[in-house]
Structure formats: structure tokens, C-alpha cells
Short mmCIF file of C-alpha atoms and ligand atoms in Angstrom, two decimals:
data_model
loop_
_atom_site.label_atom_id
_atom_site.label_comp_id
_atom_site.label_asym_id
_atom_site.label_seq_id
_atom_site.Cartn_x
_atom_site.Cartn_y
_atom_site.Cartn_z
CA MET A 1 -165.86 -37.68 -3.17
CA ILE A 2 -163.20 -36.42 -1.08
CA ASP A 3 -163.59 -33.13 0.64
CA GLN A 4 -161.44 -30.71 -1.44
CA LYS A 5 -160.47 -28.51 1.30
CA ALA A 6 -159.34 -31.26 3.27
CA SER A 7 -156.99 -32.22 0.33
CA ARG A 8 -155.78 -28.80 0.10
CA ASP A 9 -155.05 -28.98 3.97
CA VAL A 10 -153.03 -32.24 3.31
CA GLY A 11 -150.91 -30.37 1.21
CA GLU A 12 -150.17 -27.65 3.37
CA ALA A 13 -149.65 -29.07 6.48
CA THR A 14 -146.84 -31.19 5.43
CA HIS A 15 -145.26 -28.08 3.40
CA LEU A 16 -144.38 -30.87 0.67
CA GLY A 17 -147.42 -31.01 -1.85
CA PRO A 18 -149.33 -34.50 -2.06
CA GLU A 19 -147.29 -36.10 -3.99
CA LEU A 20 -144.01 -36.17 -1.78
CA SER A 21 -145.72 -36.36 1.52
CA ARG A 22 -147.54 -39.60 0.36
CA ARG A 23 -144.25 -41.10 -0.67
CA ASN A 24 -143.03 -40.44 2.88
CA LEU A 25 -145.75 -42.36 4.14
CA LEU A 26 -145.83 -44.85 1.47
CA THR A 27 -143.20 -47.15 0.69
CA GLY A 28 -143.56 -50.59 -1.02
CA ALA A 29 -146.35 -53.02 -2.71
CA ALA A 30 -147.49 -53.44 0.71
CA ALA A 31 -148.18 -50.56 1.86
CA PHE A 32 -150.11 -49.28 -1.68
CA THR A 33 -152.20 -52.32 -0.90
CA ALA A 34 -153.20 -51.09 2.68
CA ALA A 35 -153.56 -47.98 1.41
CA LEU A 36 -155.77 -48.88 -1.65
CA GLY A 37 -157.91 -51.54 0.28
CA LEU A 38 -157.33 -53.94 -2.86
CA PRO A 39 -154.37 -55.86 -4.00
CA ILE A 40 -152.49 -54.92 -6.61
CA PRO A 41 -151.99 -58.17 -8.85
CA PHE A 42 -149.09 -56.39 -11.25
CA ALA A 43 -147.66 -54.74 -8.56
CA GLY A 44 -144.17 -56.34 -9.71
CA ASP A 45 -144.47 -54.46 -12.62
CA LEU A 46 -144.61 -51.04 -11.08
CA PRO A 47 -141.86 -49.42 -11.77
CA ALA A 48 -139.34 -48.20 -9.08
CA GLY A 49 -140.29 -44.88 -7.64
CA PHE A 50 -143.61 -45.13 -9.26
CA ILE A 51 -146.86 -44.67 -6.63
CA PRO A 52 -150.19 -45.89 -7.93
CA VAL A 53 -151.78 -43.07 -9.66
CA ALA A 54 -154.84 -43.08 -7.27
CA LEU A 55 -152.75 -42.38 -4.46
CA ALA A 56 -150.86 -39.51 -6.24
CA GLN A 57 -154.08 -37.48 -7.69
CA ASP A 58 -155.40 -34.76 -5.20
CA VAL A 59 -157.66 -36.99 -3.47
CA GLY A 60 -156.47 -38.01 0.33
CA THR A 61 -153.77 -40.93 0.63
CA LEU A 62 -155.49 -44.03 1.94
CA ALA A 63 -159.00 -41.97 1.62
CA VAL A 64 -158.75 -44.64 -1.49
CA ALA A 65 -159.45 -47.05 1.28
CA LYS A 66 -162.23 -45.21 3.17
CA PRO A 67 -164.12 -43.04 0.48
CA GLY A 68 -165.96 -40.39 1.74
CA LEU A 69 -164.01 -39.86 4.82
CA THR A 70 -162.50 -36.65 5.79
CA LEU A 71 -158.89 -36.56 5.78
CA LEU A 72 -157.28 -34.13 8.47
CA GLY A 73 -153.91 -35.33 7.91
CA ASP A 74 -151.78 -38.00 6.30
CA ARG A 75 -148.76 -37.79 8.60
CA PRO A 76 -149.84 -39.34 10.84
CA VAL A 77 -153.04 -40.38 8.74
CA ASN A 78 -156.38 -39.07 10.76
CA MET A 79 -159.77 -39.35 9.11
CA GLU A 80 -162.94 -38.34 10.36
CA THR A 81 -166.39 -40.00 9.09
CA PRO A 82 -168.91 -37.29 8.03
CA PRO A 83 -172.18 -38.02 10.29
CA HIS A 84 -174.67 -39.07 7.29
CA LEU A 85 -172.27 -41.83 6.55
CA LEU A 86 -172.61 -43.25 10.19
CA ASP A 87 -176.33 -44.22 9.79
CA ASP A 88 -175.67 -47.60 10.40
CA ALA A 89 -176.16 -49.89 13.54
CA LEU A 90 -172.70 -50.94 12.67
CA THR A 91 -170.11 -48.49 11.12
CA PRO A 92 -168.70 -50.44 7.81
CA ASN A 93 -165.06 -50.96 8.08
CA ASN A 94 -164.44 -48.75 5.50
CA ARG A 95 -166.13 -45.95 7.06
CA PHE A 96 -164.44 -46.15 10.49
CA PHE A 97 -162.46 -43.24 11.57
CA VAL A 98 -159.03 -43.46 11.88
CA ARG A 99 -156.87 -41.66 14.32
CA ASN A 100 -153.41 -42.55 14.37
CA ASN A 101 -150.56 -41.10 16.80
CA GLY A 102 -147.49 -42.51 14.76
CA GLN A 103 -146.86 -44.27 11.84
CA PRO A 104 -148.50 -47.88 11.61
CA PRO A 105 -146.34 -51.06 11.24
CA ILE A 106 -145.40 -51.94 8.01
CA GLY A 107 -143.94 -55.08 6.91
CA VAL A 108 -144.47 -56.77 9.87
CA ASP A 109 -145.98 -60.59 9.92
CA THR A 110 -149.20 -60.12 11.17
CA SER A 111 -150.32 -63.66 11.13
CA ASP A 112 -151.71 -65.60 13.47
CA ASP A 113 -149.31 -67.74 14.51
CA ALA A 114 -146.45 -64.79 13.98
CA TRP A 115 -147.71 -61.90 15.90
CA THR A 116 -147.40 -61.83 19.72
CA LEU A 117 -149.15 -60.47 22.62
CA ARG A 118 -146.93 -60.44 25.91
CA ILE A 119 -148.54 -59.83 29.25
CA ASP A 120 -146.06 -58.85 32.16
CA GLY A 121 -145.72 -56.88 35.08
CA GLU A 122 -147.66 -57.39 38.30
CA VAL A 123 -148.78 -61.27 37.10
CA GLU A 124 -148.07 -64.65 38.67
CA ARG A 125 -146.52 -65.38 35.46
CA ALA A 126 -145.69 -63.30 32.60
CA LEU A 127 -147.86 -64.59 29.04
CA GLU A 128 -146.41 -64.70 25.48
CA LEU A 129 -149.38 -65.50 23.32
CA THR A 130 -150.27 -65.71 19.72
CA ILE A 131 -153.36 -64.80 18.11
CA THR A 132 -154.12 -68.69 17.32
CA GLU A 133 -153.48 -69.20 21.16
CA LEU A 134 -155.56 -66.38 22.12
CA LYS A 135 -158.39 -67.95 20.08
CA SER A 136 -157.67 -71.49 21.17
CA ARG A 137 -157.13 -70.80 25.04
CA PHE A 138 -159.94 -68.09 25.54
CA ALA A 139 -163.65 -67.94 24.88
CA THR A 140 -164.52 -65.94 22.06
CA VAL A 141 -166.82 -62.99 22.19
CA GLU A 142 -168.67 -60.53 19.88
CA LEU A 143 -169.70 -57.36 21.23
CA ASP A 144 -170.82 -54.33 19.17
CA LEU A 145 -168.88 -51.51 21.03
CA VAL A 146 -168.40 -47.76 19.93
CA VAL A 147 -164.81 -45.98 19.79
CA GLU A 148 -164.99 -42.36 20.23
CA CYS A 149 -161.82 -40.19 20.34
CA GLY A 150 -161.72 -37.95 23.31
CA GLY A 151 -160.93 -35.06 21.08
CA ASN A 152 -164.01 -35.55 18.79
CA GLY A 153 -165.59 -32.17 18.75
CA ARG A 154 -162.20 -30.11 19.14
CA ALA A 155 -163.10 -27.79 16.18
CA PHE A 156 -165.80 -26.07 17.82
CA HIS A 157 -163.73 -25.16 21.07
CA GLN A 158 -163.01 -21.45 21.02
CA PRO A 159 -160.34 -20.48 21.33
CA ALA A 160 -159.11 -22.99 19.27
CA ALA A 161 -157.54 -26.17 21.02
CA SER A 162 -154.31 -27.46 19.07
CA GLY A 163 -154.49 -31.09 17.96
CA ASN A 164 -156.71 -32.83 15.08
CA GLN A 165 -159.86 -30.25 14.47
CA TRP A 166 -162.55 -33.32 14.53
CA THR A 167 -165.56 -32.03 14.20
CA PHE A 168 -168.42 -34.69 14.71
CA GLY A 169 -167.10 -38.26 13.08
CA ALA A 170 -164.25 -39.41 15.15
CA VAL A 171 -166.70 -42.04 16.18
CA GLY A 172 -167.88 -45.45 15.28
CA CYS A 173 -169.61 -48.52 16.42
CA ALA A 174 -168.40 -51.76 15.48
CA ARG A 175 -169.11 -55.55 16.13
CA TRP A 176 -165.72 -56.68 17.44
CA THR A 177 -164.80 -60.20 17.82
CA GLY A 178 -161.98 -61.06 20.30
CA VAL A 179 -161.45 -62.38 23.82
CA ARG A 180 -162.12 -60.78 27.30
CA LEU A 181 -158.93 -58.75 28.30
CA ARG A 182 -160.17 -60.04 32.09
CA ASP A 183 -159.76 -63.68 30.84
CA VAL A 184 -156.28 -63.13 29.77
CA LEU A 185 -155.32 -61.24 32.83
CA GLN A 186 -156.67 -63.57 34.79
CA ALA A 187 -154.96 -66.67 32.81
CA ALA A 188 -151.51 -64.62 33.99
CA GLY A 189 -152.42 -64.25 37.67
CA LEU A 190 -152.97 -60.68 38.60
CA ARG A 191 -151.00 -59.90 42.02
CA ASP A 192 -152.27 -58.01 44.70
CA THR A 193 -150.32 -55.20 43.43
CA ALA A 194 -151.90 -54.99 40.02
CA VAL A 195 -153.46 -51.28 39.66
CA HIS A 196 -153.30 -50.57 36.18
CA THR A 197 -152.54 -51.33 32.46
CA GLY A 198 -149.76 -50.13 30.41
CA HIS A 199 -150.57 -50.57 26.71
CA TYR A 200 -148.17 -51.09 23.66
CA GLY A 201 -148.71 -51.16 19.93
CA ALA A 202 -146.49 -51.87 16.89
CA ASP A 203 -146.30 -48.50 15.49
CA THR A 204 -143.81 -46.02 15.45
CA HIS A 205 -143.29 -43.10 16.74
CA LEU A 206 -143.27 -39.95 14.20
CA SER A 207 -139.85 -39.12 14.80
CA GLY A 208 -138.60 -42.46 13.80
CA ASP A 209 -136.91 -43.04 16.75
CA PRO A 210 -137.44 -46.54 18.23
CA ASP A 211 -137.18 -45.48 21.85
CA ARG A 212 -140.05 -43.91 22.03
CA ASP A 213 -143.80 -44.68 21.54
CA ALA A 214 -146.55 -43.00 19.53
CA ILE A 215 -148.96 -43.60 22.26
CA SER A 216 -148.89 -46.04 25.50
CA ARG A 217 -151.89 -45.49 27.49
CA GLY A 218 -153.71 -47.56 30.13
CA VAL A 219 -156.56 -48.00 32.70
CA PRO A 220 -157.19 -49.00 36.29
CA ILE A 221 -157.21 -52.19 36.56
CA GLU A 222 -160.91 -52.17 37.33
CA LYS A 223 -161.98 -50.96 33.76
CA ALA A 224 -159.71 -53.90 32.49
CA LEU A 225 -161.59 -56.60 34.15
CA GLU A 226 -164.64 -55.00 33.02
CA GLU A 227 -166.54 -57.76 31.03
CA HIS A 228 -166.93 -55.66 28.01
CA SER A 229 -162.95 -54.81 27.67
CA ILE A 230 -161.64 -56.88 25.20
CA ILE A 231 -158.80 -57.97 22.99
CA ALA A 232 -160.07 -58.18 19.61
CA TRP A 233 -158.90 -59.38 15.75
CA ALA A 234 -162.01 -59.11 13.57
CA MET A 235 -164.23 -55.84 13.13
CA ASN A 236 -167.52 -56.73 11.59
CA GLY A 237 -166.90 -60.29 10.89
CA GLU A 238 -163.84 -59.31 8.71
CA PRO A 239 -159.85 -58.66 9.51
CA MET A 240 -159.76 -54.91 10.95
CA PRO A 241 -158.63 -53.09 8.46
CA GLU A 242 -154.36 -52.21 8.77
CA LEU A 243 -155.46 -48.69 9.64
CA ASN A 244 -157.58 -49.59 12.62
CA GLY A 245 -154.76 -51.80 14.25
CA HIS A 246 -154.97 -54.70 12.47
CA PRO A 247 -154.18 -57.90 13.48
CA LEU A 248 -155.03 -57.26 17.05
CA ARG A 249 -156.08 -54.17 19.12
CA LEU A 250 -157.97 -53.53 22.50
CA ILE A 251 -161.19 -52.05 22.97
CA ILE A 252 -162.17 -50.48 25.98
CA PRO A 253 -165.75 -48.92 25.83
CA GLY A 254 -166.98 -46.19 27.20
CA TRP A 255 -163.80 -44.39 27.51
CA PRO A 256 -161.38 -42.09 25.19
CA GLY A 257 -160.64 -44.14 22.18
CA SER A 258 -156.90 -43.55 23.05
CA CYS A 259 -157.25 -46.43 25.41
CA SER A 260 -158.25 -48.60 22.65
CA GLN A 261 -154.34 -49.55 21.65
CA LYS A 262 -154.29 -50.91 18.21
CA TRP A 263 -151.32 -53.17 17.01
CA LEU A 264 -151.35 -54.39 20.46
CA ASN A 265 -148.53 -56.32 21.32
CA ARG A 266 -147.63 -55.52 25.04
CA ILE A 267 -149.64 -54.96 28.35
CA TRP A 268 -147.92 -53.99 31.23
CA VAL A 269 -149.80 -54.71 34.48
CA ARG A 270 -148.38 -51.75 36.41
CA ASP A 271 -148.50 -50.95 40.43
CA GLN A 272 -148.91 -47.43 39.74
CA VAL A 273 -151.06 -45.51 37.33
CA HIS A 274 -149.20 -46.00 33.85
CA ASP A 275 -147.29 -43.07 32.87
CA GLY A 276 -146.68 -43.63 29.21
CA GLU A 277 -146.72 -41.51 26.17
CA LYS A 278 -149.72 -39.49 26.56
CA MET A 279 -151.05 -40.15 29.79
CA LEU A 280 -149.26 -37.10 31.39
CA GLY A 281 -149.28 -33.38 30.59
CA THR A 282 -152.36 -32.27 28.97
CA ALA A 283 -152.81 -35.46 27.06
CA TYR A 284 -156.42 -36.77 27.51
CA ARG A 285 -156.73 -34.66 30.85
CA MET A 286 -159.13 -32.18 32.02
CA PRO A 287 -158.49 -29.32 34.47
CA ALA A 288 -159.97 -30.58 37.64
CA TYR A 289 -162.44 -27.35 37.83
CA PRO A 290 -164.08 -25.24 35.06
CA VAL A 291 -161.32 -22.59 33.62
CA ALA A 292 -162.22 -19.57 31.46
CA PRO A 293 -161.63 -19.89 27.76
CA GLY A 294 -158.00 -19.61 27.03
CA THR A 295 -156.67 -20.65 30.55
CA ARG A 296 -153.32 -21.87 31.03
CA VAL A 297 -153.97 -24.74 33.49
CA PRO A 298 -150.94 -26.18 35.19
CA ASN A 299 -150.21 -30.06 35.03
CA GLU A 300 -151.06 -30.32 38.40
CA ASP A 301 -154.50 -29.19 38.28
CA MET A 302 -155.16 -31.61 35.37
CA ILE A 303 -156.81 -34.84 35.87
CA THR A 304 -157.22 -38.10 33.46
CA ILE A 305 -160.42 -38.65 31.44
CA ASN A 306 -162.13 -41.83 31.66
CA SER A 307 -165.52 -41.97 31.23
CA MET A 308 -166.87 -40.39 28.06
CA PRO A 309 -169.97 -38.22 28.23
CA ILE A 310 -173.84 -38.60 27.08
CA LYS A 311 -173.80 -37.90 22.91
CA SER A 312 -175.78 -38.45 19.97
CA LEU A 313 -175.79 -37.80 16.39
CA ILE A 314 -178.19 -37.30 13.54
CA THR A 315 -177.07 -39.74 10.50
CA PHE A 316 -179.95 -39.06 8.51
CA PRO A 317 -181.03 -36.67 6.82
CA GLU A 318 -177.64 -35.18 5.55
CA THR A 319 -177.38 -31.48 6.78
CA GLY A 320 -179.15 -29.08 3.83
CA ALA A 321 -181.72 -31.61 3.03
CA ARG A 322 -184.52 -30.71 1.05
CA VAL A 323 -188.15 -31.60 1.69
CA ASN A 324 -191.78 -30.49 0.53
CA ALA A 325 -194.14 -29.01 3.36
CA GLY A 326 -196.27 -31.25 4.20
CA GLU A 327 -194.52 -34.80 3.36
CA PRO A 328 -193.35 -37.18 6.03
CA MET A 329 -189.69 -37.12 6.52
CA MET A 330 -187.54 -39.89 8.34
CA ILE A 331 -184.88 -38.72 10.87
CA ARG A 332 -182.55 -40.88 12.48
CA GLY A 333 -179.43 -41.30 14.32
CA SER A 334 -177.36 -42.69 17.25
CA ALA A 335 -176.88 -42.24 20.94
CA TRP A 336 -174.14 -43.51 22.91
CA SER A 337 -172.36 -42.78 26.31
CA GLY A 338 -169.66 -44.23 28.46
CA ASP A 339 -170.03 -45.83 31.84
CA VAL A 340 -173.60 -44.14 32.47
CA ALA A 341 -175.86 -45.58 29.90
CA VAL A 342 -178.02 -43.86 27.72
CA GLU A 343 -181.56 -43.50 28.87
CA SER A 344 -183.52 -41.25 26.37
CA MET A 345 -183.67 -39.14 23.29
CA GLU A 346 -185.26 -36.49 22.14
CA ILE A 347 -185.39 -33.99 18.68
CA SER A 348 -186.44 -30.31 18.40
CA ILE A 349 -187.36 -28.57 15.26
CA ASP A 350 -187.74 -24.83 16.62
CA PHE A 351 -184.14 -24.25 17.95
CA GLY A 352 -184.63 -26.27 21.16
CA ALA A 353 -187.89 -24.29 22.40
CA SER A 354 -189.63 -27.51 22.63
CA TRP A 355 -188.59 -31.13 22.37
CA GLN A 356 -190.47 -34.72 21.43
CA ALA A 357 -189.36 -38.09 22.52
CA VAL A 358 -188.05 -40.43 19.73
CA GLU A 359 -188.29 -44.32 19.37
CA MET A 360 -185.26 -45.91 20.57
CA PRO A 361 -184.83 -49.46 20.73
CA ALA A 362 -182.23 -51.37 22.93
CA ALA A 363 -179.17 -52.24 21.64
CA ARG A 364 -177.58 -55.93 21.28
CA ASN A 365 -175.48 -55.24 24.27
CA ARG A 366 -174.11 -52.51 26.51
CA TYR A 367 -171.59 -49.94 24.95
CA ALA A 368 -173.14 -50.25 21.85
CA TRP A 369 -174.67 -47.00 20.22
CA ARG A 370 -178.54 -47.31 20.19
CA ARG A 371 -180.17 -46.49 16.80
CA TRP A 372 -183.17 -43.94 17.23
CA GLN A 373 -185.58 -42.67 14.39
CA ALA A 374 -188.46 -40.45 14.05
CA GLN A 375 -190.86 -39.47 11.36
CA LEU A 376 -191.28 -35.72 10.91
CA THR A 377 -193.94 -33.62 8.95
CA ILE A 378 -193.37 -30.14 8.62
CA PRO A 379 -196.34 -27.94 7.41
CA GLU A 380 -194.83 -24.61 6.53
CA ARG A 381 -192.07 -23.67 4.23
CA GLY A 382 -188.80 -22.75 5.31
CA TYR A 383 -185.80 -23.07 7.02
CA TYR A 384 -185.61 -25.53 9.68
CA GLU A 385 -183.04 -27.16 11.86
CA VAL A 386 -183.19 -30.45 13.71
CA TRP A 387 -181.34 -30.67 16.90
CA ALA A 388 -180.87 -33.87 18.81
CA ARG A 389 -180.23 -34.61 22.59
CA ALA A 390 -179.46 -37.45 24.35
CA THR A 391 -179.90 -38.09 28.05
CA ASP A 392 -178.07 -40.51 30.47
CA GLN A 393 -179.23 -42.62 33.21
CA ASN A 394 -178.13 -39.82 35.56
CA GLY A 395 -180.12 -37.58 33.78
CA THR A 396 -177.65 -35.71 32.24
CA SER A 397 -178.24 -34.36 28.75
CA GLN A 398 -175.89 -33.00 25.85
CA PRO A 399 -175.73 -29.13 26.38
CA ALA A 400 -176.62 -26.83 23.19
CA THR A 401 -173.01 -25.56 22.48
CA THR A 402 -169.74 -26.46 23.24
CA PRO A 403 -169.40 -27.32 27.07
CA GLY A 404 -166.24 -26.45 29.35
CA TRP A 405 -163.37 -25.24 27.25
CA ASN A 406 -160.15 -27.18 28.09
CA PRO A 407 -156.69 -26.38 26.85
CA LYS A 408 -156.65 -29.66 24.65
CA GLY A 409 -160.37 -29.68 23.38
CA TYR A 410 -161.60 -32.56 24.89
CA LEU A 411 -165.16 -33.86 25.34
CA ASN A 412 -167.34 -31.93 23.49
CA ASN A 413 -170.69 -33.37 23.31
CA MET A 414 -172.89 -30.58 22.18
CA GLN A 415 -176.03 -31.70 20.52
CA HIS A 416 -175.78 -31.97 16.69
CA ARG A 417 -177.91 -30.06 14.56
CA VAL A 418 -178.55 -30.54 10.91
CA ALA A 419 -180.31 -28.02 8.56
CA VAL A 420 -183.15 -28.79 6.45
CA PHE A 421 -184.98 -26.80 3.53
CA VAL A 422 -188.80 -27.49 3.81
CA LEU A 423 -189.87 -26.02 -0.07
N1 MTE B 1 -151.23 -48.46 18.55
C1 MTE B 1 -152.01 -47.08 18.72
N2 MTE B 1 -153.02 -47.38 19.20
C2 MTE B 1 -154.07 -45.97 19.16
C3 MTE B 1 -153.67 -45.04 18.74
C4 MTE B 1 -152.54 -44.95 17.92
O1 MTE B 1 -152.12 -44.09 17.51
N3 MTE B 1 -151.41 -46.02 17.85
N4 MTE B 1 -154.76 -44.07 18.58
C5 MTE B 1 -155.78 -44.18 19.68
C6 MTE B 1 -156.62 -43.22 19.74
S1 MTE B 1 -156.37 -41.69 20.38
C7 MTE B 1 -157.95 -43.48 19.12
S2 MTE B 1 -159.16 -42.29 19.54
C8 MTE B 1 -157.99 -44.50 18.62
C9 MTE B 1 -159.11 -44.68 17.52
O2 MTE B 1 -158.99 -45.77 16.52
P1 MTE B 1 -159.31 -45.99 15.24
O3 MTE B 1 -158.48 -45.30 14.52
O4 MTE B 1 -159.63 -47.71 14.95
O5 MTE B 1 -160.71 -45.18 15.08
O6 MTE B 1 -157.29 -45.78 18.63
C10 MTE B 1 -156.30 -45.55 19.65
N5 MTE B 1 -155.09 -46.57 19.64
MO1 MO B 2 -158.12 -40.34 20.25
#
């Protein structure tokens, strides 16, 4: 199931070979269990120094917990979902991509009474809430929300941009259960000076230095108060996978996934734009003006990404599909966007020369992706491509190829194409 090239890259990237690199990552039965996604009934009998063979073999570590995902790296763990595995209205937990900047917390008590979230800074009264208190003090909401990494599509930037070489699959849509962030902020009482949030999680910096954060981003207070910004403890009706932030995370939909802090344990309400890890420099920032590919852009000309662009995927069929001429075939996919909602969806089978609108029912709530489908019959034998393009309510559509090169390769919302062999 695991992409062989991805597995090889893991070894190369760490210069240790798969076994050693995995040993760095995984220590103790709890970590093995998290990686495997299953309990190990005989864990106590596993000799010291042994790692489960399922993790030692040349399959991606942790990909055991998420079969079929492409492992981009294992320290930190990053894995994306091939588009054809995103063919559900709600992305199953074991198919939801993983983007880690540091090492997930291990050996920490994540029970509802033990885990705490602190709200402090520009508030009338700082709060320290357990998950039990979050659940009892605030109204529970259940929302279908997309999380997409700002670097999704980076792999297609030329010259190459450094960072994980995401293709199309650093995105998913799940049903999240939690409370509105605004309810919690209002319980703490926002002062007039509150302008921005700063998010903190329990994962650790790759260097092991406890004084450094793996990532600490934030959003303007208006976005934090938006009714779809939530603090979630469950994903598709189940506890979140460890890798996706168990036991508590933010979901700030429509904005880069990096705003949606995992393993959330503190929100610092700030009187200035948050300056935490990966808020400044080139991180999640774009040049303020279009630049020629490869240009060095001074830091003062970089602006932080907020709303994500209009985008869509073809999730069925898988690229390379074979069909018989004259036989009807289904085409399906998803469309989503940031703060400007999705308006319409079209597909093309003539390399973009002409487009036909497809059926796309409304989603359950704003910031969910919208599933679309069409039936196609291609009469003549040959090589075809299905191209898909979504348009938002401002009339902005997806470009045919990678738009606006930028130093870190963000915001690539080019059209998705799949190959279809008509026989
Ligand atoms: N604590 C913490 N939160 C985090 C991250 C992280 O490394 N640590 N990565 C962020 C980034 S860059 C993205 S794109 C999303 C990915 O969420 P997922 O791994 O559940 O798909 O989590 C965000 N939240
Ligand atoms: Mo990200």
C-alpha cells in the first residue's frame, strides 16, 4: 500500500535508515500503539529494544495507522492523502493528512480531567479549563470543516520551494465536535486591547529544546470570534488520532491549517499581532506583490496569509482510469475555499477548451467542502484528461497551472487533472 519511493525517501532524509530513524521517533508501548492505531495486548512481553515488525519493515512508520497515505517524512511525521482516497464527504480519521512541525507529545495524560487549556493575556480573567469543563460550561457544536495546509501544492512550484513537497493531498474535511472559540474567549472577557490570538500546543521542538515551540501561530481577533472557529475534541464522532492533535485542537476553517493548533493547551490573547514561531520571516507569508520565480524577497515585503483560495479535487476516478468508449462513467470530487464561499464547479475533457457545469449540492454548513459529481460518456477511443475548476463568489476561478511563485511555495490552487484511458 505504501508508496515505495516515499518509503525510500524517509531513509534518505534521515541518513539513518528506516530502523534507526524510527527508533528515534518511537519509544515505549504508548508510542507504538499510537503509531499502529491499535492496542498491543502483549506489549509487556515485547523484549526491550524491539520495535514492532510492522513499524520496522520498509513501510512508512505510522503509515500503519493511516494506510495508503504517502509519507513525506517521519521526523517530523508528515503524510498526505492521494486524491482518490479523499472520495468521501467526510474524510475518515485514518485518511486525514498529517502535518507536524515538531514531535507530538508522548506519555502525557490526555484524559478529560487532566488536560487543561489556559486562556490568558488581554482578558478580564485568565481561565484554566479541563476538557470536562469545556464540555460542561459551553454549548457543544458539530461542524464539517476543511483543514488545508498553506503549502498544499508546493511540489509544483518551479524553482522548487523548500519544505514538504505536498502535491494535492494536504487537505481533508472532517466533522469536528467542540465548542466555539468565541464562547470561551467571551467567558474570559476580552479587553479592548485584544487584537490577536497566539496559539500553543504540547508538541515539542525538533531540537528537543523545551524553550522553543514547534509552531505557535495566531489569528486576528475577528477571525477567532467567527462562529465557525472552534476548539475541538472529537473528529468524525471519535477521539482525534494522536497525530491530528488528540485530545484538543483548534479548527480555524478557511485559513491555512497552521492556524489550527493541535494538542492545544494555551491561547494567549495579544495586544499586537502574534509573533510566535512561524508567524514571521517567510513562514506562511507571501510577497506583497507578484515576483519572478526565484526572486529573493525581503522580509518586510512579506505579508501573512489569511484566507485560502478557491480549490477543488477530482476524487473519482483515480488518475489512469480505464473505461470503455461509449460507456457512462462517474466523475466526483470536492470544492472548497476560504472566506469567500464556493459558487460553482465545472469540468473539461478537452484540456480546458470548453467547460461544463456539474451538480454540486450545498454542504451541511459553511466551510465544509462541497461534493460534486457528473456523469460522462466519452464516445471515442483515446487518451483524455478530466480537468476540474471551481469558482468562488467573487468570480475567481482556479488557474490551469501553478499561480504566483513565492519563496515558500504557498497557495497553489491550480486545477486538478486526472488521466482517463478510453479503450
Ligand atoms: N501543535 C501543532 N499544531 C499544528 C501543527 C503542528 O506542527 N503543531 N501543524 C499545523 C499545520 S502547518 C497544519 S497544515 C495543520 C495540519 O493538521 P493535521 O495534521 O491534523 O492534518 O495542523 C497545524 N497545527
Ligand atoms: Mo501547514
